[in-house]
Amino acid sequence: MSSSTIPKGHTLPVRFAGLASYLPDRVVTNDDLAEVLDTNDEWIRTRTGIRERRVLAPNQATSDLAIAAARAALNDAGMTADDLSAIVVATTTPDHTVPGTAPLVAAALGSEVTAFDINAACSGFLYALRVGAGMLATGDSAVLVVGAEALTRIVDPGDRSVAVLFGDGAGAAILVADDQASLGPFDLGADGSDPSMLWTEAGGTRQPVDGGVLHDRSNLLSMRGGDVYRNAVARMTASSKQVLADAGFGVDQVDLLVGHQANIRILEAVGQRLGIPAERSHITVDRHGNTSAASVPLALADAREAGRLNPGDTILLTAFGAGLTWGSCLLTWQPTRHQGTTTTAGGGGAM
Ligand code: UT7
């Protein structure tokens, strides 16, 4: 079965009116982890490319990260919450199982517009972009799309196979309709036939939390790393090729690859298979670790701050995550109203 794709060559007249991100203040280096785990900086750097990651404060939850990024994105767009018609939060680490995180974000912004979550794991921001763009096509005026995660809250800090990989953060974009703009084609897909490749086995309705679950710690994230690695490379490569083929684009027309930041070796392998040289791939995994649904908008905002998003540039976004899920799309970059910056808990004028 092939994955779902917008008809060949079809792009959506959608522009990023605002873009911003938020990273918690606390930096945890590989050496910090090596003090509490049987690991070391050399292993983490050579296997993953990660040097450090951000970790949210004890009094923060995913919505706090999302709200900070959302406010900064509104500021970047020169808009207020009153200008929004919908809020979509992509997260796999919601504040609560019930309710969703998006209504909490809306309330903090002082808004009562449509607000709901999307859980497509690390592909969540790509899915949310597709949903947000579709909502604009059916009458919405401005859709706030957030990728926000607090993965460090669902990993076992004593399990070195996962604890070193993940970080926390949020990225937000405001989508508006614009006949001169172009978002797409999209390729999104999912294969749920083997969810145990990357999952929290317990804690949901299949196996609610009880004493046994707490003892086994099976409510925390576990992963078959090698299988995930191979699937990530294969799926992100195939999905990227699909959108390029649908757009009728060659790889030489891609100005920048912004892929899901899980492991630098995965990004290098995808770039090599696509024929996109490393200097045209934006890397943040060294500083952010794997932030799941937040990783693509965090990397996109970081690329802009680094001066790597120029008017008219073609950006290839691609992601892969638990589910399995995957997704890719093209984005023609147009400047936002204000030059945004990444905010941190300690600063950032937009907060
Ligand atoms: O966001 C969703 C997508 N997620 C991903 O894309 C993650 C995909 N997977 C990966 O990035 C890699 O599979 C990992 C980075 C998770 C692991 O890298 P690997 O090269 O596949 O290593 P491995 O799991 O095969 O482990 C190699 C060795 C093992 O020791 P033995 O059995 O060879 O003696 C592990 O026990 O490394 C050991 N190891 C560690 N050593 C030091 C595993 N984790 C660590 C650690 N520090 N943190």
XYZ file of C-alpha atoms and ligand atoms in Angstrom:
399
model
C 0.000 0.000 0.000
C 1.429 3.388 -0.860
C 1.228 6.307 1.543
C -1.230 9.167 0.969
C -0.038 12.015 -1.233
C -1.621 15.217 -2.515
C -2.210 14.853 -6.291
C 0.916 15.132 -8.374
C 2.352 18.600 -8.588
C -0.246 20.024 -6.242
C 0.935 22.655 -3.793
C -1.101 24.671 -1.323
C -1.159 28.492 -1.318
C 0.082 28.728 2.265
C 2.760 30.897 3.860
C 4.446 30.903 7.261
C 3.354 34.280 8.662
C 5.301 33.595 11.852
C 7.916 31.141 13.059
C 9.533 30.795 16.486
C 10.810 28.318 19.002
C 11.334 27.897 22.696
C 14.024 25.967 24.519
C 14.073 25.478 28.291
C 17.087 26.986 30.067
C 18.621 23.874 31.530
C 21.412 22.381 29.401
C 22.376 18.759 30.080
C 25.666 17.747 28.491
C 26.879 14.251 27.720
C 29.351 14.567 30.560
C 26.470 15.409 32.908
C 24.755 12.159 31.878
C 27.982 10.184 32.236
C 27.997 11.125 35.920
C 24.740 9.240 36.521
C 24.705 6.610 33.736
C 27.091 3.991 32.351
C 27.776 6.066 29.234
C 30.298 8.568 27.955
C 30.552 11.629 25.719
C 32.483 9.764 23.014
C 29.826 7.033 22.617
C 26.943 9.507 22.480
C 28.694 11.873 20.045
C 29.920 9.215 17.629
C 26.679 7.164 17.642
C 24.226 10.061 17.577
C 25.952 13.428 17.041
C 24.357 14.759 20.252
C 26.535 16.964 22.486
C 23.840 18.383 24.741
C 20.069 18.704 25.104
C 17.636 20.996 26.938
C 15.506 19.725 29.816
C 12.378 21.438 31.077
C 12.164 22.756 34.651
C 10.342 20.740 37.334
C 7.422 23.201 37.257
C 7.091 23.138 33.456
C 4.990 20.868 31.249
C 4.641 20.532 27.483
C 1.992 23.256 27.259
C 4.362 25.767 28.878
C 6.904 25.154 26.124
C 4.167 25.353 23.483
C 2.761 28.602 24.901
C 6.174 30.298 24.904
C 6.846 29.262 21.302
C 3.307 30.283 20.265
C 3.654 33.763 21.795
C 6.973 34.240 20.069
C 5.477 33.108 16.739
C 2.599 35.591 17.114
C 5.140 38.306 17.814
C 7.158 37.257 14.781
C 4.032 37.499 12.627
C 2.967 40.853 14.079
C -0.315 39.182 15.068
C -2.310 38.638 18.244
C -4.238 35.582 19.385
C -7.401 37.316 18.131
C -6.103 36.837 14.596
C -6.028 33.044 14.950
C -8.877 30.818 13.803
C -7.400 27.493 14.988
C -4.636 26.008 17.127
C -3.107 22.603 16.389
C -0.555 21.131 18.775
C 1.517 18.179 17.616
C 2.753 16.291 20.659
C 3.271 12.778 21.880
C 3.912 14.003 25.451
C 0.697 15.885 26.343
C 0.305 17.528 29.767
C -2.568 15.112 30.464
C -4.198 12.171 28.681
C -7.402 14.213 28.991
C -7.835 16.978 27.942
C -5.630 17.710 24.971
C -2.788 20.207 25.207
C -4.027 22.589 22.498
C -7.006 23.879 24.561
C -4.559 24.708 27.377
C -2.395 26.635 24.919
C -5.471 28.437 23.587
C -6.582 29.398 27.105
C -3.144 30.808 27.948
C -3.294 32.890 24.779
C -6.779 34.081 25.725
C -8.418 32.319 22.792
C -11.473 30.063 22.395
C -10.887 29.020 18.776
C -10.782 25.413 17.511
C -7.952 23.727 19.388
C -6.868 20.087 19.203
C -3.831 17.809 19.366
C -2.225 15.584 16.775
C -0.192 12.581 17.877
C 1.972 11.359 15.032
C 5.082 11.137 17.230
C 8.187 12.643 15.624
C 6.296 13.210 12.349
C 3.666 15.252 14.174
C 4.678 18.675 12.901
C 4.535 17.508 9.268
C 1.066 16.043 9.893
C -0.032 19.261 11.641
C 1.201 21.380 8.738
C -0.868 19.279 6.343
C -3.965 19.547 8.553
C -3.465 23.292 9.105
C -3.020 23.904 5.386
C -6.183 21.932 4.693
C -8.089 24.021 7.239
C -6.985 27.211 5.470
C -8.322 25.768 2.223
C -11.740 25.344 3.877
C -12.126 28.764 5.424
C -9.742 29.198 8.319
C -7.901 32.529 8.382
C -4.776 31.745 10.425
C -3.759 28.439 11.985
C -1.203 28.242 14.771
C 0.697 24.983 14.398
C 2.915 23.954 17.308
C 5.266 21.027 17.796
C 5.968 20.698 21.532
C 7.479 17.886 23.535
C 8.792 16.970 26.956
C 10.300 13.597 26.075
C 12.534 13.625 29.141
C 9.361 13.078 31.200
C 8.641 9.712 29.573
C 12.119 8.193 29.396
C 13.633 6.153 32.189
C 16.551 8.289 33.361
C 18.340 5.066 34.330
C 18.047 3.476 30.859
C 21.081 4.562 28.858
C 19.642 3.206 25.600
C 17.068 6.035 25.528
C 17.950 8.556 28.246
C 20.841 10.030 26.257
C 18.820 10.577 23.084
C 15.992 12.927 23.952
C 15.498 16.595 24.791
C 12.641 19.044 25.361
C 11.463 22.102 23.437
C 8.828 23.586 21.161
C 8.526 25.245 17.763
C 5.549 27.145 16.383
C 4.421 28.447 13.017
C 1.433 30.544 11.996
C -0.005 29.466 8.667
C -1.980 31.868 6.483
C -3.403 31.599 2.989
C -1.414 33.459 0.338
C -1.904 33.000 -3.399
C 1.739 33.826 -4.010
C 2.975 31.159 -1.557
C 3.616 27.462 -1.920
C 3.511 24.646 0.626
C 3.696 21.075 -0.639
C 3.429 18.602 -2.193
C 3.069 16.493 0.930
C 3.739 12.824 1.426
C 2.453 11.391 4.703
C 2.271 7.746 5.691
C 1.932 5.322 8.577
C 2.590 1.662 9.303
C 1.184 0.530 12.645
C 1.895 -3.176 12.168
C 4.762 -3.249 14.689
C 4.215 -0.465 17.240
C 6.626 -2.016 19.758
C 9.572 -0.782 17.693
C 9.224 2.519 19.575
C 6.556 2.867 22.222
C 5.363 3.210 25.775
C 3.941 -0.280 26.203
C 1.750 0.493 29.218
C -0.076 3.509 30.575
C -2.789 3.594 27.923
C -6.050 1.663 27.614
C -4.329 -1.569 26.449
C -2.459 -1.841 29.722
C -3.363 0.776 32.325
C -0.843 1.688 34.985
C -0.837 -0.666 37.950
C 1.742 -1.866 40.428
C 3.274 -4.287 37.917
C 3.650 -1.573 35.302
C 5.327 0.742 37.789
C 7.667 -2.066 38.837
C 8.588 -2.942 35.229
C 8.679 0.733 34.214
C 6.804 -0.322 31.063
C 4.936 3.016 31.030
C 8.227 4.594 29.912
C 9.670 4.775 26.407
C 11.429 1.758 24.934
C 12.902 1.330 21.487
C 14.552 -1.244 19.242
C 17.137 1.284 18.128
C 18.587 -0.572 15.154
C 15.172 -1.288 13.615
C 14.072 2.303 14.117
C 17.322 3.539 12.583
C 16.924 1.438 9.417
C 13.274 2.383 8.991
C 14.016 6.077 9.585
C 16.618 6.162 6.820
C 14.447 4.199 4.380
C 11.193 6.054 5.043
C 12.577 9.608 5.101
C 14.513 8.925 1.901
C 11.537 7.394 0.071
C 9.123 10.063 1.304
C 11.468 12.888 0.286
C 11.910 11.336 -3.160
C 8.129 11.129 -3.476
C 7.533 14.837 -2.876
C 10.395 15.794 -5.192
C 8.959 13.552 -7.902
C 5.456 14.945 -7.364
C 6.799 18.500 -7.556
C 8.865 17.668 -10.632
C 11.939 18.915 -8.739
C 15.503 17.659 -8.865
C 17.579 17.554 -5.679
C 19.670 20.431 -7.026
C 16.551 22.603 -6.584
C 16.469 21.937 -2.837
C 18.237 24.809 -1.090
C 18.045 23.294 2.388
C 17.091 19.941 3.886
C 15.525 20.263 7.344
C 15.021 16.726 8.606
C 13.818 15.306 11.894
C 16.762 15.552 14.260
C 17.094 12.121 15.885
C 20.615 11.098 14.956
C 23.203 12.812 12.753
C 24.060 9.483 11.127
C 20.434 9.105 10.015
C 20.440 12.624 8.545
C 23.755 11.994 6.782
C 22.470 8.706 5.351
C 19.259 10.349 4.105
C 21.241 13.217 2.561
C 23.601 10.784 0.822
C 20.759 8.678 -0.564
C 18.988 11.791 -1.841
C 22.194 13.314 -3.240
C 21.948 16.401 -1.003
C 25.397 17.371 0.334
C 25.882 17.794 4.091
C 26.354 21.561 3.758
C 22.740 21.817 2.497
C 21.335 19.944 5.529
C 20.596 21.901 8.703
C 21.711 20.193 11.902
C 20.490 20.905 15.436
C 20.614 17.413 16.947
C 24.030 18.264 18.405
C 22.436 20.964 20.605
C 18.818 19.795 20.966
C 18.927 15.993 20.951
C 15.767 14.317 19.682
C 12.793 16.559 20.491
C 10.251 14.475 18.535
C 7.437 16.644 17.074
C 9.287 19.802 18.093
C 12.432 18.946 16.186
C 11.459 20.137 12.690
C 10.096 23.573 13.713
C 12.999 24.009 16.156
C 15.441 23.243 13.340
C 13.578 25.501 10.926
C 13.671 28.430 13.361
C 17.340 27.716 14.042
C 18.073 27.690 10.306
C 16.475 31.094 9.933
C 18.488 32.501 12.825
C 21.600 31.159 11.137
C 20.624 33.110 8.003
C 19.910 29.930 6.046
C 16.308 30.684 4.990
C 16.328 33.168 2.132
C 13.306 34.520 0.246
C 12.230 32.041 -2.424
C 14.359 29.177 -1.089
C 12.963 25.684 -1.489
C 13.116 23.850 1.835
C 12.607 20.091 2.060
C 11.109 19.016 5.397
C 11.135 15.337 6.289
C 10.395 13.385 9.471
C 9.956 9.876 10.822
C 8.744 8.563 14.146
C 6.889 6.061 16.268
C 3.818 4.466 14.786
C 5.558 4.130 12.473
C 4.767 7.474 10.896
C 6.603 9.538 8.326
C 6.093 12.657 6.284
C 7.772 15.114 3.934
C 6.873 18.323 2.173
C 8.381 21.219 0.285
C 8.152 24.786 1.572
C 8.963 27.916 -0.404
C 10.361 30.303 2.179
C 9.008 33.834 2.451
C 10.187 36.206 5.188
C 7.909 36.746 8.160
C 7.031 40.230 9.355
C 9.616 40.339 12.134
C 12.838 38.448 12.453
C 12.082 35.986 15.241
C 14.524 34.539 17.717
C 14.609 31.430 19.813
C 13.410 32.280 23.293
C 14.656 30.672 26.465
C 13.112 30.537 29.906
C 15.418 33.294 31.045
C 14.755 35.764 28.266
C 13.206 36.473 24.921
C 11.244 39.642 24.416
C 8.249 37.849 22.973
C 7.358 35.894 26.061
O 12.698 9.931 16.819
C 12.317 8.675 16.354
C 13.407 8.077 15.700
N 14.410 7.571 16.621
C 15.543 7.286 16.076
O 15.719 7.559 14.930
C 16.607 6.551 16.861
C 17.177 5.500 15.924
N 18.212 4.681 16.480
C 19.464 5.168 16.752
O 19.716 6.342 16.619
C 20.513 4.201 17.180
O 20.057 2.889 16.979
C 20.963 4.369 18.642
C 21.722 5.656 18.780
C 19.751 4.372 19.558
C 21.879 3.229 19.062
O 23.003 3.198 18.196
P 23.528 1.804 17.646
O 24.726 2.065 16.838
O 22.349 1.156 16.964
O 23.945 1.054 18.953
P 23.372 -0.300 19.574
O 21.984 -0.102 20.078
O 23.589 -1.393 18.565
O 24.335 -0.526 20.782
C 25.729 -0.761 20.582
C 26.366 -0.944 21.941
C 25.656 -1.968 22.837
O 26.648 -2.664 23.568
P 27.099 -4.138 23.120
O 25.865 -4.980 23.173
O 27.648 -4.007 21.737
O 28.118 -4.502 24.138
C 24.862 -1.111 23.773
O 24.635 -1.752 25.004
O 26.330 0.286 22.668
C 25.768 0.068 23.966
N 25.052 1.287 24.355
C 25.638 2.312 24.977
N 26.912 2.495 25.392
C 27.189 3.663 25.981
C 23.752 1.605 24.144
N 23.480 2.821 24.624
C 24.645 3.284 25.156
C 25.011 4.468 25.787
N 26.286 4.634 26.166
N 24.127 5.490 25.986
